[in-house]
Amino acid sequence: GHTNVVVGGGGGGCAQRRRRKMAKTAVLAALLGIALEMGPCTALPRRPWRASRGYPGPRERGVAPGPGNGEGQGYQYGGSSSEKTFEQWLDHFDGANTATWRQRYFVNASAFASNASFAPVVFLCVGGEGPPLTADVVKTGEEHCALMVDLAQRHGALVVALEHRYYGKSVPTPDLSTDSLRFLSAEQALEDIASFHAHISDTYGLPARARWVAFGGSYPGMLAAWSRSKYPHLFHAAVSSSAPLRAVSNMYQYNDVVARALADRDVGGSPTCLRRVRDAFVEIGGMLGSMTGRATLGDLVGACGGKLDMEKEGAGALVADAASGVFGVQGNDPSCTEEACNIEKQCAIMVANITLSPLVQLAKLIKVSNGGKCVPIDFASEVASPLLNTTVEGGTERVWFYQTCSQFGFYQTCDPYSQCPFVRGMGVDTLDSYYRLCGLAFGINGSTTEARVAAANIDFGGLEPGASRVLSVNGDVDPWSALSPRTPRPGMPAFVVRGASHHFWTHPARPTDSPEVVRARKRIGMAVDRWLALPSAE
C-alpha cells in the first residue's frame, strides 16, 4: 500500500489481509538467549513493512475491500488479460551472470488506442510485496490500481501490470535462502521495470514517444516514483500513493501517527480514547514484569493454553503484540459495519465505561477483534517457522523482511521518548530487537542495515528524488505518511487526503467513500490529464 499489500500494485495487493505475521519475529530473539528486560517476555517488533502484512484476522475487518473479493465498482475491461511471462535477467548489474528467469505480467488492451498519429498511452500498475497477481489487476485494478484502470478508459491506455521479483509466482531462484535473496533489491526491481518497458514496447510496436505513466501504492508507490526519477526517458509521469520515499531504521514516527489518529475526532477518535489506550498498555507493561501478572494478563485477554504457557519464551510479547495489533490505523475504513472494525468503533469500546479499568476494556476489544478465538502465544509456530523457512512455498515471510534488513529499515519501534501509545521500553519493539533478527535470519548486523538505509536515501533521494511529474498523495491518518512527501516541491505536486488511511483512494470506488477520497481521485485524474496533454519529453 502496504501492505498491498502488493497486489495490483504491490505494496498493496492484499494489504490488509496479510497483517503483521512477521511482526512477531522478534520473539525469536529468545531462541538466541537475548537479554530480556522483563523475564520471558522478549523483544517483539511489529511487521517491518506495514502492520498490515500478517495473518488474516478480525483486526483486518475494518479495511477496504481487498483484491479479488468481488467488491467495488471499478470499470472492468473485456478482452484478454491472461497471465503472461517474459525472459528477465537474474542480475542486471553483473555482466558475467547470464542467468535468466520468467517474470509474470498481465496486459489488458481492450481500451487501447494505438493510433500511430499520436503518442500512445501506457499505464503500468507496479507490483510489490504480496501474494500472486491475478488477472483482476488489469481489469478492476484491485487495491492499488482501481483508479488507474478507470483513467485508462478515458485515455485509451494500454493497461499492464508487472509482478515484483520474489513475490507471488515470480520467484527467480529455487529457494529463499540468504544466498538466493541477494538478487532482491529495489535497484533490481527497477531494472526489471525498464526491461519490461522494452518488452511491451517491442511486443506492441510502441514508438519512443509513447507516454508511460506508473501507478503504485505503498512500496509499489515508491517504485513508481523512482521509475520516473531513474528513467525519465521511459516514463512520462508517475502517481505515487502513500509511498515512504525516505528510508529510516528507527521508524518511531509510525506509532506517533497512530497515537494522533486515536485522538482525532474526525475519524472517531478522541483524547479520552488515546488516554485510555495508553493507560491500558501501562497496565500491560506492569503485568508483564511478574509471573503472577503474566498469568493474570493471559487469562484476561484469552491467551491460548494455561497459565504456565505464559511463562514460555515470547508468550508475553505475543500477547502485547496482539493487543497493539487491534488498532489497525493504517487500514482504517470509516464505513465498515462489523464490530470494532475501525477507529471509531474501537474507541467506542475503550470509552464505553470509564469506571472500568482501561485494560478490561482493551481485553474486551481484543476478544471482539479476534472473533472469540484465543490469542496464539507459541513462538515456534507463530514466529520461528515463518522466519527460518527458506523454501519457496513456505518462506514467503522472509522476503520483505530481507528488504528491510538490507535496504529500508522501516522498523516500527515504541521508544520511551516517542508518542507511541503501546508498551514503551521494557524490551518491546526496540530497534535492537530488529537488528538481532536481521543477524539471525540473514547474517546482517545493525550497523550494516543503517549503512544501507543511508545509501538508499543517497541513491533514491529520500523526499527529494529530483524528479518532475511525480504526484505524491497521502492520507493524514496513515502512519506511513510520516516518511512521504506531504507538501509540493518543484515538479512534484503533493497533497494530503483528510481522514484517509493507507492509499484508500486507490481502492475500487464505493458509495460510502468520503467526499475527501472522492475529491482526491478527481485531483489525481486532473493531474494525469494535464500531464498527458504535454508532449513526450524528459
C-alpha positions as a printed NumPy array, in Angstrom:
array([[  0.   ,   0.   ,   0.   ],
       [  1.382,  -1.739,   2.329],
       [  0.703,  -3.772,   2.684],
       [ -0.518,  -4.121,  -0.864],
       [ -0.211,  -5.151,   0.219],
       [  1.164,  -5.983,  -3.131],
       [ -1.291,  -6.877,  -5.482],
       [ -2.039,  -4.902,  -8.441],
       [  0.345,  -2.929,  -7.12 ],
       [  2.337,  -4.273,  -4.853],
       [  2.731,  -2.809,  -1.636],
       [ -0.698,  -3.365,  -1.912],
       [ -2.346,  -6.226,  -3.12 ],
       [ -3.57 ,  -7.831,  -0.043],
       [ -2.513,  -5.011,   2.039],
       [ -4.948,  -5.522,   4.757],
       [ -5.249,  -9.234,   4.983],
       [ -1.614, -10.255,   5.345],
       [ -1.136,  -8.318,   8.518],
       [  1.881,  -8.44 ,  10.755],
       [  2.846, -12.066,  10.897],
       [  6.468, -11.022,  10.757],
       [  5.569,  -8.586,  13.446],
       [  6.134, -11.45 ,  15.806],
       [  9.567, -12.375,  14.563],
       [ 11.401, -10.575,  17.314],
       [ 10.257, -13.284,  19.641],
       [ 12.927, -15.416,  18.012],
       [ 15.425, -13.416,  19.997],
       [ 14.5  , -15.717,  22.838],
       [ 15.955, -18.616,  20.886],
       [ 19.334, -16.93 ,  20.988],
       [ 19.204, -16.11 ,  24.64 ],
       [ 18.987, -12.389,  24.025],
       [ 18.918, -10.413,  27.236],
       [ 15.376,  -9.516,  28.241],
       [ 14.164,  -6.692,  30.383],
       [ 11.005,  -8.35 ,  31.577],
       [ 11.564, -12.013,  32.097],
       [ 10.218, -14.371,  29.471],
       [  8.586, -11.571,  27.504],
       [ 11.188, -10.956,  24.85 ],
       [ 11.51 ,  -8.093,  22.41 ],
       [  8.719,  -8.098,  19.851],
       [  8.876,  -5.784,  16.854],
       [  5.989,  -5.178,  14.553],
       [  5.822,  -6.359,  10.99 ],
       [  8.72 ,  -4.473,   9.407],
       [  6.787,  -3.249,   6.379],
       [  3.203,  -2.357,   7.102],
       [  1.496,  -3.517,  10.138],
       [ -0.847,  -4.971,   7.589],
       [  1.094,  -7.895,   6.34 ],
       [  0.442, -10.639,   8.823],
       [ -2.008, -13.465,   9.15 ],
       [ -5.63 , -12.689,   8.327],
       [ -7.672, -11.964,  11.392],
       [-10.622,  -9.964,  12.701],
       [ -8.341,  -6.971,  13.22 ],
       [ -8.382,  -6.633,   9.424],
       [-12.111,  -6.455,   9.148],
       [-12.135,  -2.685,   9.178],
       [-10.244,  -2.18 ,   5.961],
       [-11.414,  -1.509,   2.46 ],
       [-12.091,  -4.428,   0.123],
       [ -9.027,  -6.411,  -0.798],
       [ -8.101,  -7.784,  -4.178],
       [-10.232, -10.394,  -5.837],
       [-13.088, -10.234,  -3.331],
       [-15.652,  -9.035,  -5.829],
       [-16.328,  -5.753,  -4.054],
       [-16.023,  -2.324,  -5.59 ],
       [-17.423,  -0.955,  -8.814],
       [-14.35 ,  -0.029, -10.838],
       [-14.635,  -0.137, -14.634],
       [-13.933,  -3.633, -15.946],
       [-12.454,  -4.137, -19.372],
       [-13.408,  -7.012, -21.556],
       [-10.834,  -8.776, -23.638],
       [ -7.9  , -10.931, -22.715],
       [ -5.972, -10.338, -19.531],
       [ -4.45 , -13.75 , -19.081],
       [ -1.17 , -14.363, -17.315],
       [  1.934, -13.891, -19.432],
       [  5.675, -14.198, -18.807],
       [  8.823, -12.894, -20.415],
       [ 12.513, -13.59 , -20.044],
       [ 14.252, -11.433, -17.416],
       [ 17.872, -11.181, -16.276],
       [ 18.552, -12.598, -12.827],
       [ 21.212,  -9.962, -12.138],
       [ 21.084,  -6.723, -14.094],
       [ 24.388,  -5.485, -12.67 ],
       [ 26.744,  -8.406, -13.27 ],
       [ 27.536,  -8.755, -16.937],
       [ 29.157, -12.125, -16.311],
       [ 25.947, -13.543, -14.872],
       [ 23.892, -14.697, -17.848],
       [ 21.17 , -16.47 , -15.85 ],
       [ 17.568, -15.604, -16.747],
       [ 14.098, -16.42 , -15.43 ],
       [ 10.461, -15.889, -16.415],
       [  8.679, -12.91 , -14.852],
       [  4.889, -12.729, -14.737],
       [  2.804,  -9.855, -16.05 ],
       [ -0.707,  -9.033, -17.205],
       [ -1.995,  -6.931, -20.099],
       [ -5.406,  -5.509, -20.96 ],
       [ -5.531,  -3.896, -24.394],
       [ -9.314,  -3.686, -24.746],
       [ -9.387,   0.112, -24.498],
       [ -6.001,   0.697, -26.11 ],
       [ -5.944,   3.292, -28.861],
       [ -2.725,   2.626, -30.731],
       [ -3.254,   5.175, -33.472],
       [  0.174,   5.977, -34.93 ],
       [ -0.762,   9.632, -35.385],
       [ -0.332,  10.387, -31.727],
       [  1.729,   9.179, -28.797],
       [  0.119,   6.032, -27.354],
       [ -0.565,   5.907, -23.613],
       [  0.501,   3.039, -21.359],
       [ -0.477,   2.742, -17.698],
       [  1.74 ,   0.495, -15.555],
       [  0.466,  -0.911, -12.281],
       [  3.671,  -1.581, -10.36 ],
       [  3.81 ,  -4.81 ,  -8.375],
       [  5.4  ,  -5.148,  -4.983],
       [  5.471,  -7.29 ,  -1.875],
       [  2.451,  -9.512,  -1.64 ],
       [  0.667, -12.6  ,  -2.984],
       [  0.438, -13.552,  -6.657],
       [ -1.118, -11.035,  -9.01 ],
       [ -4.311, -12.1  , -10.753],
       [ -5.95 , -11.035, -13.999],
       [ -8.093,  -8.635, -11.961],
       [ -5.111,  -6.354, -11.561],
       [ -5.664,  -5.075, -15.112],
       [ -9.459,  -5.435, -15.062],
       [-10.623,  -3.911, -11.774],
       [ -7.237,  -2.628, -10.629],
       [ -7.743,  -4.266,  -7.243],
       [ -6.447,  -2.396,  -4.186],
       [ -3.695,  -0.369,  -5.788],
       [ -4.74 ,   0.463,  -9.307],
       [ -8.536,   0.729,  -9.492],
       [ -8.313,   4.447, -10.225],
       [ -5.654,   3.78 , -12.86 ],
       [ -7.954,   1.309, -14.613],
       [-10.77 ,   3.863, -14.64 ],
       [ -8.494,   6.551, -16.06 ],
       [ -7.221,   4.157, -18.719],
       [-10.644,   4.059, -20.336],
       [-10.656,   7.854, -20.589],
       [ -7.226,   7.964, -22.214],
       [ -7.38 ,   4.839, -24.36 ],
       [ -4.428,   3.433, -22.461],
       [ -2.8  ,   0.053, -22.686],
       [ -3.014,  -1.391, -19.154],
       [ -0.116,  -3.52 , -17.913],
       [  0.955,  -4.884, -14.534],
       [  4.296,  -6.419, -13.591],
       [  4.747,  -8.804, -10.682],
       [  7.749,  -7.964,  -8.466],
       [ 10.635, -10.431,  -8.337],
       [ 10.489, -12.84 ,  -5.376],
       [  6.788, -12.151,  -4.757],
       [  3.748, -14.035,  -5.926],
       [  4.777, -16.539,  -8.589],
       [  7.751, -14.526,  -9.888],
       [ 10.479, -16.218,  -7.877],
       [ 13.736, -16.388,  -9.857],
       [ 15.644, -18.774,  -7.577],
       [ 14.974, -22.342,  -6.388],
       [ 14.759, -21.284,  -2.744],
       [ 14.644, -18.257,  -0.458],
       [ 17.979, -18.75 ,   1.267],
       [ 20.036, -15.684,   2.077],
       [ 22.333, -16.501,  -0.831],
       [ 19.357, -16.562,  -3.2  ],
       [ 17.866, -13.354,  -1.814],
       [ 20.959, -11.347,  -2.76 ],
       [ 19.234, -10.739,  -6.107],
       [ 16.368,  -8.956,  -4.342],
       [ 16.603,  -5.16 ,  -4.157],
       [ 14.763,  -2.061,  -5.301],
       [ 17.515,  -1.468,  -7.853],
       [ 16.982,  -4.904,  -9.412],
       [ 13.226,  -4.328,  -9.396],
       [ 13.609,  -1.008, -11.196],
       [ 15.787,  -2.626, -13.835],
       [ 13.078,  -5.265, -14.178],
       [ 10.614,  -2.462, -14.883],
       [ 12.9  ,  -0.9  , -17.502],
       [ 13.341,  -4.283, -19.175],
       [  9.576,  -4.819, -19.069],
       [  9.118,  -1.434, -20.729],
       [ 11.303,  -2.617, -23.617],
       [  9.439,  -5.934, -23.844],
       [  5.995,  -4.326, -24.026],
       [  7.214,  -1.669, -26.459],
       [  8.564,  -4.35 , -28.762],
       [  5.527,  -6.622, -28.431],
       [  3.04 ,  -3.854, -29.233],
       [  5.232,  -1.895, -31.61 ],
       [  5.127,   1.202, -29.425],
       [  7.062,   4.233, -30.617],
       [  9.602,   6.013, -28.451],
       [  7.131,   8.852, -27.999],
       [  4.662,   6.565, -26.163],
       [  3.69 ,   8.091, -22.827],
       [  4.009,   5.697, -19.92 ],
       [  2.568,   6.546, -16.502],
       [  3.472,   4.422, -13.471],
       [  0.998,   3.907, -10.64 ],
       [  1.518,   2.304,  -7.233],
       [  0.63 ,   2.48 ,  -3.565],
       [  2.949,   1.896,  -0.606],
       [  6.16 ,   0.106,  -1.717],
       [  4.927,  -0.011,  -5.338],
       [  4.319,   3.723,  -4.954],
       [  7.994,   4.089,  -4.128],
       [  8.937,   2.134,  -7.227],
       [  6.518,   4.167,  -9.349],
       [  8.155,   7.422,  -8.239],
       [ 11.651,   6.037,  -8.771],
       [ 10.73 ,   4.711, -12.216],
       [ 10.109,   8.296, -13.257],
       [ 13.178,   9.718, -11.48 ],
       [ 15.566,   6.998, -12.68 ],
       [ 14.173,   6.601, -16.202],
       [ 12.664,   9.939, -17.267],
       [ 13.164,   8.938, -20.917],
       [ 10.94 ,   5.889, -20.38 ],
       [  8.261,   7.191, -18.003],
       [  6.272,  10.312, -18.722],
       [  4.845,  10.627, -15.19 ],
       [  4.036,   8.733, -12.002],
       [  1.324,   8.669,  -9.342],
       [  2.86 ,   7.649,  -6.016],
       [  0.315,   6.951,  -3.278],
       [  1.214,   6.508,   0.397],
       [  4.828,   5.854,  -0.532],
       [  7.501,   6.252,   2.194],
       [ 10.261,   7.582,  -0.045],
       [ 12.572,   8.291,   2.878],
       [ 14.082,   5.157,   4.39 ],
       [ 14.748,   5.111,   8.149],
       [ 15.897,   2.405,  10.508],
       [ 14.002,   3.59 ,  13.564],
       [ 10.509,   4.42 ,  12.371],
       [  9.172,   5.733,  15.663],
       [  7.022,   8.11 ,  13.617],
       [  4.686,   5.262,  12.68 ],
       [  3.232,   4.872,  16.16 ],
       [  3.323,   8.621,  16.719],
       [  0.775,   8.901,  13.902],
       [ -1.212,   6.009,  15.381],
       [ -1.463,   7.972,  18.634],
       [ -2.563,  11.106,  16.81 ],
       [ -5.214,   9.164,  14.877],
       [ -6.672,   7.639,  18.057],
       [ -7.204,  11.176,  19.343],
       [ -8.602,  12.519,  16.053],
       [-12.317,  13.268,  16.397],
       [-12.722,  13.454,  12.616],
       [-12.143,   9.703,  12.332],
       [-13.959,   8.731,  15.528],
       [-11.087,   9.028,  17.976],
       [-10.829,  11.306,  20.987],
       [ -8.271,  12.456,  23.548],
       [-10.098,  10.281,  26.067],
       [ -9.73 ,   7.233,  23.847],
       [ -5.999,   7.818,  23.409],
       [ -5.539,   8.305,  27.141],
       [ -7.329,   5.082,  27.982],
       [ -5.357,   3.15 ,  25.364],
       [ -2.127,   4.484,  26.857],
       [ -3.255,   3.604,  30.375],
       [ -4.192,   0.081,  29.299],
       [ -0.728,  -0.545,  27.909],
       [  0.893,   0.873,  31.02 ],
       [ -1.051,  -1.813,  32.91 ],
       [  0.135,  -4.458,  30.436],
       [  3.735,  -3.361,  30.869],
       [  3.443,  -3.668,  34.614],
       [  1.832,  -7.093,  34.492],
       [  4.496,  -8.465,  32.167],
       [  7.054,  -7.84 ,  34.891],
       [  5.917, -10.674,  37.168],
       [  4.809, -14.272,  36.907],
       [  1.511, -13.52 ,  38.643],
       [  0.921, -10.538,  36.395],
       [  1.612, -12.517,  33.252],
       [ -0.778, -15.27 ,  34.287],
       [ -3.498, -12.732,  35.058],
       [ -2.914, -10.952,  31.772],
       [ -3.127, -14.209,  29.835],
       [ -6.464, -15.017,  31.42 ],
       [ -7.786, -11.52 ,  30.844],
       [ -7.063, -11.365,  27.1  ],
       [ -7.785, -15.03 ,  26.38 ],
       [ -4.307, -16.363,  25.642],
       [ -4.143, -19.902,  24.254],
       [ -3.002, -22.559,  26.734],
       [ -2.851, -22.4  ,  30.5  ],
       [ -1.216, -20.042,  32.961],
       [  2.126, -21.797,  32.76 ],
       [  2.177, -21.257,  28.998],
       [  2.527, -17.549,  29.695],
       [  5.981, -18.359,  31.133],
       [  7.249, -19.752,  27.877],
       [  9.699, -17.713,  25.859],
       [  7.992, -14.923,  23.973],
       [  4.463, -15.571,  25.222],
       [  4.097, -12.223,  26.95 ],
       [  5.441, -10.395,  23.931],
       [  2.919, -12.111,  21.667],
       [  0.116, -11.   ,  23.975],
       [  1.395,  -7.415,  23.878],
       [  1.572,  -7.624,  20.098],
       [ -1.981,  -8.941,  19.826],
       [ -3.146,  -6.048,  21.982],
       [ -1.462,  -3.35 ,  19.889],
       [ -2.443,  -5.14 ,  16.675],
       [ -6.097,  -4.449,  17.396],
       [ -5.573,  -0.839,  16.37 ],
       [ -5.048,  -1.213,  12.634],
       [ -4.998,   2.52 ,  11.994],
       [ -3.361,   2.374,   8.58 ],
       [ -6.262,   0.317,   7.216],
       [ -8.99 ,   2.409,   8.846],
       [-12.288,   2.22 ,   6.963],
       [-14.898,   4.658,   8.364],
       [-17.743,   2.851,   6.601],
       [-17.111,  -0.692,   7.827],
       [-20.034,  -2.361,   9.541],
       [-18.576,  -5.062,  11.779],
       [-17.934,  -4.681,  15.47 ],
       [-14.653,  -3.   ,  16.434],
       [-13.649,  -2.693,  12.776],
       [-12.335,   0.881,  12.759],
       [-11.022,   3.663,  14.985],
       [-14.482,   4.973,  15.83 ],
       [-15.806,   1.598,  16.944],
       [-12.626,   0.668,  18.785],
       [-12.657,   3.935,  20.692],
       [-16.336,   3.476,  21.486],
       [-15.441,   0.278,  23.33 ],
       [-12.465,   1.875,  25.085],
       [-14.552,   4.762,  26.481],
       [-17.864,   2.922,  26.942],
       [-17.469,   2.681,  30.703],
       [-14.766,   4.869,  32.197],
       [-15.413,   3.374,  35.638],
       [-13.802,   0.16 ,  34.42 ],
       [-10.087,  -0.356,  34.093],
       [ -8.818,   0.603,  30.613],
       [ -7.202,  -2.837,  30.415],
       [-10.563,  -4.529,  30.995],
       [-11.991,  -2.584,  28.077],
       [ -8.954,  -3.393,  25.924],
       [ -9.315,  -7.09 ,  26.753],
       [-12.905,  -6.928,  25.544],
       [-11.717,  -5.248,  22.355],
       [ -9.091,  -7.955,  21.794],
       [-11.669, -10.716,  22.169],
       [-14.083,  -8.986,  19.792],
       [-11.348,  -8.39 ,  17.23 ],
       [-10.179, -11.993,  17.44 ],
       [-13.665, -13.3  ,  16.871],
       [-13.645, -15.094,  20.204],
       [-10.53 , -17.095,  19.371],
       [ -7.675, -17.347,  21.829],
       [ -4.501, -15.3  ,  21.352],
       [ -1.668, -17.52 ,  19.997],
       [  1.428, -17.423,  22.218],
       [  3.534, -20.243,  20.744],
       [  6.608, -18.652,  19.16 ],
       [  7.585, -21.886,  17.391],
       [  4.561, -21.835,  15.119],
       [  3.875, -18.11 ,  15.122],
       [  7.425, -16.854,  14.672],
       [ 10.212, -19.382,  14.235],
       [  8.779, -21.398,  11.374],
       [  7.938, -18.445,   9.096],
       [ 11.272, -16.721,   9.624],
       [ 13.54 , -19.728,   9.239],
       [ 11.71 , -21.431,   6.381],
       [ 13.754, -20.961,   3.196],
       [ 11.509, -22.88 ,   0.812],
       [  9.675, -21.001,  -1.921],
       [  6.37 , -22.463,  -0.752],
       [  6.748, -21.77 ,   2.955],
       [  9.289, -18.987,   3.306],
       [  7.425, -16.009,   1.91 ],
       [  7.586, -14.141,   5.232],
       [ 11.372, -13.912,   4.865],
       [ 11.246, -11.901,   1.682],
       [ 10.074,  -8.441,   2.742],
       [ 11.952,  -8.782,   5.996],
       [ 15.111,  -9.229,   3.934],
       [ 14.393,  -5.979,   2.121],
       [ 14.054,  -4.132,   5.416],
       [ 17.325,  -5.548,   6.742],
       [ 19.239,  -4.988,   3.525],
       [ 17.882,  -1.631,   2.379],
       [ 14.976,   0.167,   4.034],
       [ 14.69 ,  -0.403,   7.781],
       [ 11.153,   0.847,   8.463],
       [ 11.195,  -0.707,  11.947],
       [  8.127,   0.471,  13.822],
       [  9.523,   0.973,  17.298],
       [  7.834,   2.013,  20.507],
       [ 10.626,   4.023,  22.106],
       [ 10.247,   5.71 ,  25.501],
       [ 10.736,   9.212,  24.043],
       [  8.104,   8.72 ,  21.324],
       [  4.344,   9.238,  21.388],
       [  3.736,   5.514,  20.925],
       [  0.571,   4.56 ,  22.85 ],
       [  1.597,   0.951,  23.416],
       [  4.168,  -0.742,  25.677],
       [  7.228,   1.55 ,  25.594],
       [ 10.656,   0.348,  26.546],
       [ 10.936,  -2.879,  28.544],
       [ 12.496,  -4.629,  25.56 ],
       [  9.336,  -4.478,  23.428],
       [  9.53 ,  -3.078,  19.888],
       [ 13.098,  -1.816,  20.139],
       [ 15.444,  -1.128,  17.246],
       [ 17.968,  -3.571,  18.668],
       [ 15.41 ,  -6.38 ,  18.567],
       [ 15.031,  -5.908,  14.827],
       [ 18.765,  -5.794,  14.273],
       [ 19.238,  -9.033,  16.173],
       [ 16.659, -10.67 ,  13.947],
       [ 18.405,  -9.427,  10.817],
       [ 21.515, -11.114,  12.128],
       [ 19.651, -14.3  ,  12.953],
       [ 17.837, -14.567,   9.634],
       [ 20.395, -13.209,   7.184],
       [ 23.676, -12.507,   8.971],
       [ 23.135,  -8.748,   8.565],
       [ 24.104,  -6.67 ,  11.608],
       [ 22.635,  -3.361,  12.721],
       [ 25.492,  -1.185,  11.515],
       [ 25.193,  -2.729,   8.062],
       [ 21.446,  -2.065,   7.966],
       [ 21.995,   1.554,   8.978],
       [ 24.655,   1.999,   6.299],
       [ 22.375,   0.535,   3.66 ],
       [ 19.457,   2.697,   4.73 ],
       [ 21.67 ,   5.752,   4.357],
       [ 22.842,   4.517,   0.962],
       [ 19.229,   4.048,  -0.173],
       [ 18.438,   7.671,   0.617],
       [ 21.529,   8.814,  -1.279],
       [ 20.675,   6.625,  -4.244],
       [ 16.973,   7.48 ,  -4.472],
       [ 16.984,  10.958,  -2.934],
       [ 14.664,  10.402,   0.013],
       [ 11.993,  13.095,  -0.004],
       [ 13.856,  14.865,  -2.83 ],
       [ 14.141,  12.304,  -5.655],
       [ 14.929,  15.004,  -8.188],
       [ 12.037,  14.142, -10.473],
       [  9.282,  16.032, -12.221],
       [  5.711,  14.945, -12.904],
       [  5.547,  12.74 ,  -9.822],
       [  2.368,  13.19 ,  -7.795],
       [  2.568,  12.194,  -4.119],
       [ -0.718,  11.557,  -2.325],
       [ -1.029,  10.678,   1.367],
       [ -3.746,  10.074,   3.918],
       [ -3.406,  12.079,   7.105],
       [ -4.217,   9.137,   9.375],
       [ -1.825,   6.818,   7.552],
       [  1.288,   6.171,   9.68 ],
       [  3.395,   5.759,   6.523],
       [  2.719,   9.359,   5.541],
       [  5.393,  10.408,   8.04 ],
       [  8.064,   9.3  ,   5.542],
       [  6.381,  10.503,   2.366],
       [  6.295,  13.917,   0.642],
       [  3.305,  15.795,   2.044],
       [  3.958,  19.248,   0.608],
       [  4.56 ,  20.204,  -3.036],
       [  8.089,  20.506,  -4.358],
       [  9.303,  21.865,  -7.688],
       [  7.975,  19.477, -10.318],
       [  6.468,  17.234,  -7.651],
       [  2.891,  18.117,  -6.68 ],
       [  1.622,  16.629,  -3.438],
       [ -1.461,  16.733,  -1.282],
       [ -2.884,  15.072,   1.823],
       [ -6.322,  13.45 ,   1.967],
       [ -8.054,  14.394,   5.19 ],
       [ -9.294,  11.423,   7.221],
       [ -7.911,   8.867,   4.767],
       [ -5.845,   5.802,   5.601],
       [ -3.198,   3.95 ,   3.55 ],
       [ -3.815,   4.706,  -0.189],
       [ -7.558,   4.375,   0.386],
       [ -8.277,   6.357,  -2.811],
       [ -6.593,   3.716,  -4.981],
       [ -9.183,   1.114,  -3.945],
       [-12.259,   0.422,  -6.071],
       [-14.782,   3.242,  -5.602],
       [-17.697,   2.649,  -3.253],
       [-20.821,   4.693,  -2.476],
       [-19.62 ,   5.042,   1.118],
       [-16.335,   6.74 ,   0.192],
       [-15.833,  10.058,   1.948],
       [-16.053,  13.341,  -0.001],
       [-12.337,  13.802,   0.644],
       [-11.483,  10.473,  -1.009],
       [-13.763,  11.24 ,  -3.959],
       [-12.086,  14.632,  -4.405],
       [ -8.653,  13.006,  -4.185],
       [ -9.48 ,  10.736,  -7.108],
       [-10.618,  13.736,  -9.132],
       [ -7.418,  15.639,  -8.339],
       [ -5.29 ,  12.679,  -9.378],
       [ -7.276,  12.345, -12.602],
       [ -6.834,  16.037, -13.376],
       [ -3.069,  15.764, -12.843],
       [ -2.835,  12.786, -15.198],
       [ -4.995,  14.609, -17.77 ],
       [ -2.695,  17.619, -17.576],
       [  0.48 ,  15.565, -17.951],
       [ -0.842,  13.565, -20.877],
       [ -1.631,  16.796, -22.673],
       [  2.106,  17.51 , -22.687],
       [  4.428,  16.163, -25.385],
       [  6.514,  13.118, -24.548],
       [  9.827,  14.531, -23.34 ],
       [ 12.041,  14.177, -20.305]])
